[in-house]
């Protein structure tokens, strides 16, 4: 089979790799699509010991002896390798499992290869009305923000009851915006330094966020910080109202620094960080997708083959695409 090796320095090599073998509790997946993610950028620049890719959809082609899932099942892959036995896992809060033994695409080979072995419990079967390309959006684009927003709603109330602001209109920010719309939030403001990304947010129903002049009143009960940079976090702090919540979704390779300032010391608010989504939210996330299907699909800005993967990462890192997908079915079996 073909696999993409991230060699570092923006170089990706397509190589022939031995097919993986499913153990008794595993499934062998024929990968259909794998979405590019901002968190892969580091691997693109620095290289990776394993094949990356963690926003994966595919079809089961073989099930281990202990697995009841049938060949032909269309699915997306849940990436935390949870234990399945602890209290968190038994109640469906698998993202909180204290025994997580790595992530698919990070510690276990990911979706930038034609076949993949994962534990059967990491398979999320897709409902018949959601296709394999759409399915990818149910992971980082919908699952991650939806979970973070649900956490925030425990502190600041349901998003339908107030306005919200999104800082950073990349895949996480735009995903958050559409999730909020699907949840009934009527008034969403968006900000991005890139005009085209902000333009996309506005075309999908956001209002441009007025930047706070000094001492302007902070009025937002919910701010989603999806840039991962210090300036974005500072802006979130400026805009969140007392009693409100800042959802820290953005990630970067820079250290997370929150500088002490009078504003930070004197603000009474929630800072919320979330990680991935629990399996007990999956059905609700399917409903969110159905609610705004046409808008979510606009985030899939490009579909290319495994042979396009290096070029597509360059475009993605330059901010030219939102959620490009690698389609693994179209690869010609030619290895240089
Ligand atoms: Zn991701
Ligand atoms: Zn567990």
PDB file of N, CA and C in Angstrom, residues 5-13 41-47 309-311 313-315 317-318:
ATOM      1  N   UNK A   5       5.202   9.699   4.038  1.00  0.00           N
ATOM      2  CA  UNK A   5       6.197   9.880   5.095  1.00  0.00           C
ATOM      3  C   UNK A   5       6.534  11.369   5.190  1.00  0.00           C
ATOM      4  N   UNK A   6       6.298  11.940   6.360  1.00  0.00           N
ATOM      5  CA  UNK A   6       6.630  13.350   6.590  1.00  0.00           C
ATOM      6  C   UNK A   6       8.105  13.429   6.980  1.00  0.00           C
ATOM      7  N   UNK A   7       8.904  13.946   6.054  1.00  0.00           N
ATOM      8  CA  UNK A   7      10.352  13.934   6.274  1.00  0.00           C
ATOM      9  C   UNK A   7      10.870  15.201   6.953  1.00  0.00           C
ATOM     10  N   UNK A   8      10.015  16.186   7.100  1.00  0.00           N
ATOM     11  CA  UNK A   8      10.449  17.472   7.654  1.00  0.00           C
ATOM     12  C   UNK A   8      10.821  18.427   6.528  1.00  0.00           C
ATOM     13  N   UNK A   9      11.037  19.703   6.873  1.00  0.00           N
ATOM     14  CA  UNK A   9      11.373  20.735   5.875  1.00  0.00           C
ATOM     15  C   UNK A   9      10.396  20.779   4.712  1.00  0.00           C
ATOM     16  N   UNK A  10       9.115  20.599   4.998  1.00  0.00           N
ATOM     17  CA  UNK A  10       8.034  20.687   3.996  1.00  0.00           C
ATOM     18  C   UNK A  10       8.158  19.623   2.914  1.00  0.00           C
ATOM     19  N   UNK A  11       8.735  18.481   3.266  1.00  0.00           N
ATOM     20  CA  UNK A  11       8.887  17.417   2.281  1.00  0.00           C
ATOM     21  C   UNK A  11       8.095  16.184   2.719  1.00  0.00           C
ATOM     22  N   UNK A  12       7.275  15.675   1.795  1.00  0.00           N
ATOM     23  CA  UNK A  12       6.511  14.455   2.077  1.00  0.00           C
ATOM     24  C   UNK A  12       6.788  13.466   0.956  1.00  0.00           C
ATOM     25  N   UNK A  13       7.182  12.267   1.349  1.00  0.00           N
ATOM     26  CA  UNK A  13       7.510  11.253   0.349  1.00  0.00           C
ATOM     27  C   UNK A  13       6.448  10.155   0.375  1.00  0.00           C
ATOM     28  N   UNK A  41       0.919  20.769  11.063  1.00  0.00           N
ATOM     29  CA  UNK A  41       1.929  21.676  10.488  1.00  0.00           C
ATOM     30  C   UNK A  41       3.308  21.411  11.069  1.00  0.00           C
ATOM     31  N   UNK A  42       3.340  21.174  12.378  1.00  0.00           N
ATOM     32  CA  UNK A  42       4.622  20.922  13.042  1.00  0.00           C
ATOM     33  C   UNK A  42       5.316  19.707  12.419  1.00  0.00           C
ATOM     34  N   UNK A  43       4.512  18.677  12.103  1.00  0.00           N
ATOM     35  CA  UNK A  43       5.078  17.456  11.509  1.00  0.00           C
ATOM     36  C   UNK A  43       5.575  17.735  10.092  1.00  0.00           C
ATOM     37  N   UNK A  44       4.877  18.622   9.389  1.00  0.00           N
ATOM     38  CA  UNK A  44       5.269  18.993   8.031  1.00  0.00           C
ATOM     39  C   UNK A  44       6.632  19.698   8.057  1.00  0.00           C
ATOM     40  N   UNK A  45       6.837  20.508   9.075  1.00  0.00           N
ATOM     41  CA  UNK A  45       8.113  21.234   9.177  1.00  0.00           C
ATOM     42  C   UNK A  45       9.205  20.377   9.813  1.00  0.00           C
ATOM     43  N   UNK A  46       8.830  19.577  10.808  1.00  0.00           N
ATOM     44  CA  UNK A  46       9.861  18.896  11.606  1.00  0.00           C
ATOM     45  C   UNK A  46       9.987  17.399  11.320  1.00  0.00           C
ATOM     46  N   UNK A  47       9.017  16.829  10.618  1.00  0.00           N
ATOM     47  CA  UNK A  47       9.069  15.407  10.319  1.00  0.00           C
ATOM     48  C   UNK A  47       8.329  14.579  11.358  1.00  0.00           C
ATOM     49  N   UNK A 309      -0.313  15.480  -1.718  1.00  0.00           N
ATOM     50  CA  UNK A 309      -0.304  15.816  -0.279  1.00  0.00           C
ATOM     51  C   UNK A 309       0.713  16.907   0.082  1.00  0.00           C
ATOM     52  N   UNK A 310       1.878  16.886  -0.553  1.00  0.00           N
ATOM     53  CA  UNK A 310       2.878  17.900  -0.214  1.00  0.00           C
ATOM     54  C   UNK A 310       2.406  19.295  -0.640  1.00  0.00           C
ATOM     55  N   UNK A 311       1.949  19.405  -1.879  1.00  0.00           N
ATOM     56  CA  UNK A 311       1.432  20.691  -2.382  1.00  0.00           C
ATOM     57  C   UNK A 311       0.262  21.170  -1.514  1.00  0.00           C
ATOM     58  N   UNK A 313      -0.363  20.530   1.599  1.00  0.00           N
ATOM     59  CA  UNK A 313       0.108  21.034   2.896  1.00  0.00           C
ATOM     60  C   UNK A 313       0.719  22.427   2.765  1.00  0.00           C
ATOM     61  N   UNK A 314       1.432  22.651   1.650  1.00  0.00           N
ATOM     62  CA  UNK A 314       2.012  23.992   1.447  1.00  0.00           C
ATOM     63  C   UNK A 314       0.900  25.038   1.344  1.00  0.00           C
ATOM     64  N   UNK A 315      -0.128  24.731   0.549  1.00  0.00           N
ATOM     65  CA  UNK A 315      -1.262  25.666   0.413  1.00  0.00           C
ATOM     66  C   UNK A 315      -1.943  25.885   1.760  1.00  0.00           C
ATOM     67  N   UNK A 317      -0.714  25.470   4.827  1.00  0.00           N
ATOM     68  CA  UNK A 317       0.129  26.229   5.765  1.00  0.00           C
ATOM     69  C   UNK A 317       0.181  27.709   5.386  1.00  0.00           C
ATOM     70  N   UNK A 318      -0.033  28.003   4.097  1.00  0.00           N
ATOM     71  CA  UNK A 318      -0.058  29.404   3.661  1.00  0.00           C
ATOM     72  C   UNK A 318      -1.443  30.025   3.876  1.00  0.00           C
TER      73      UNK A 318
END
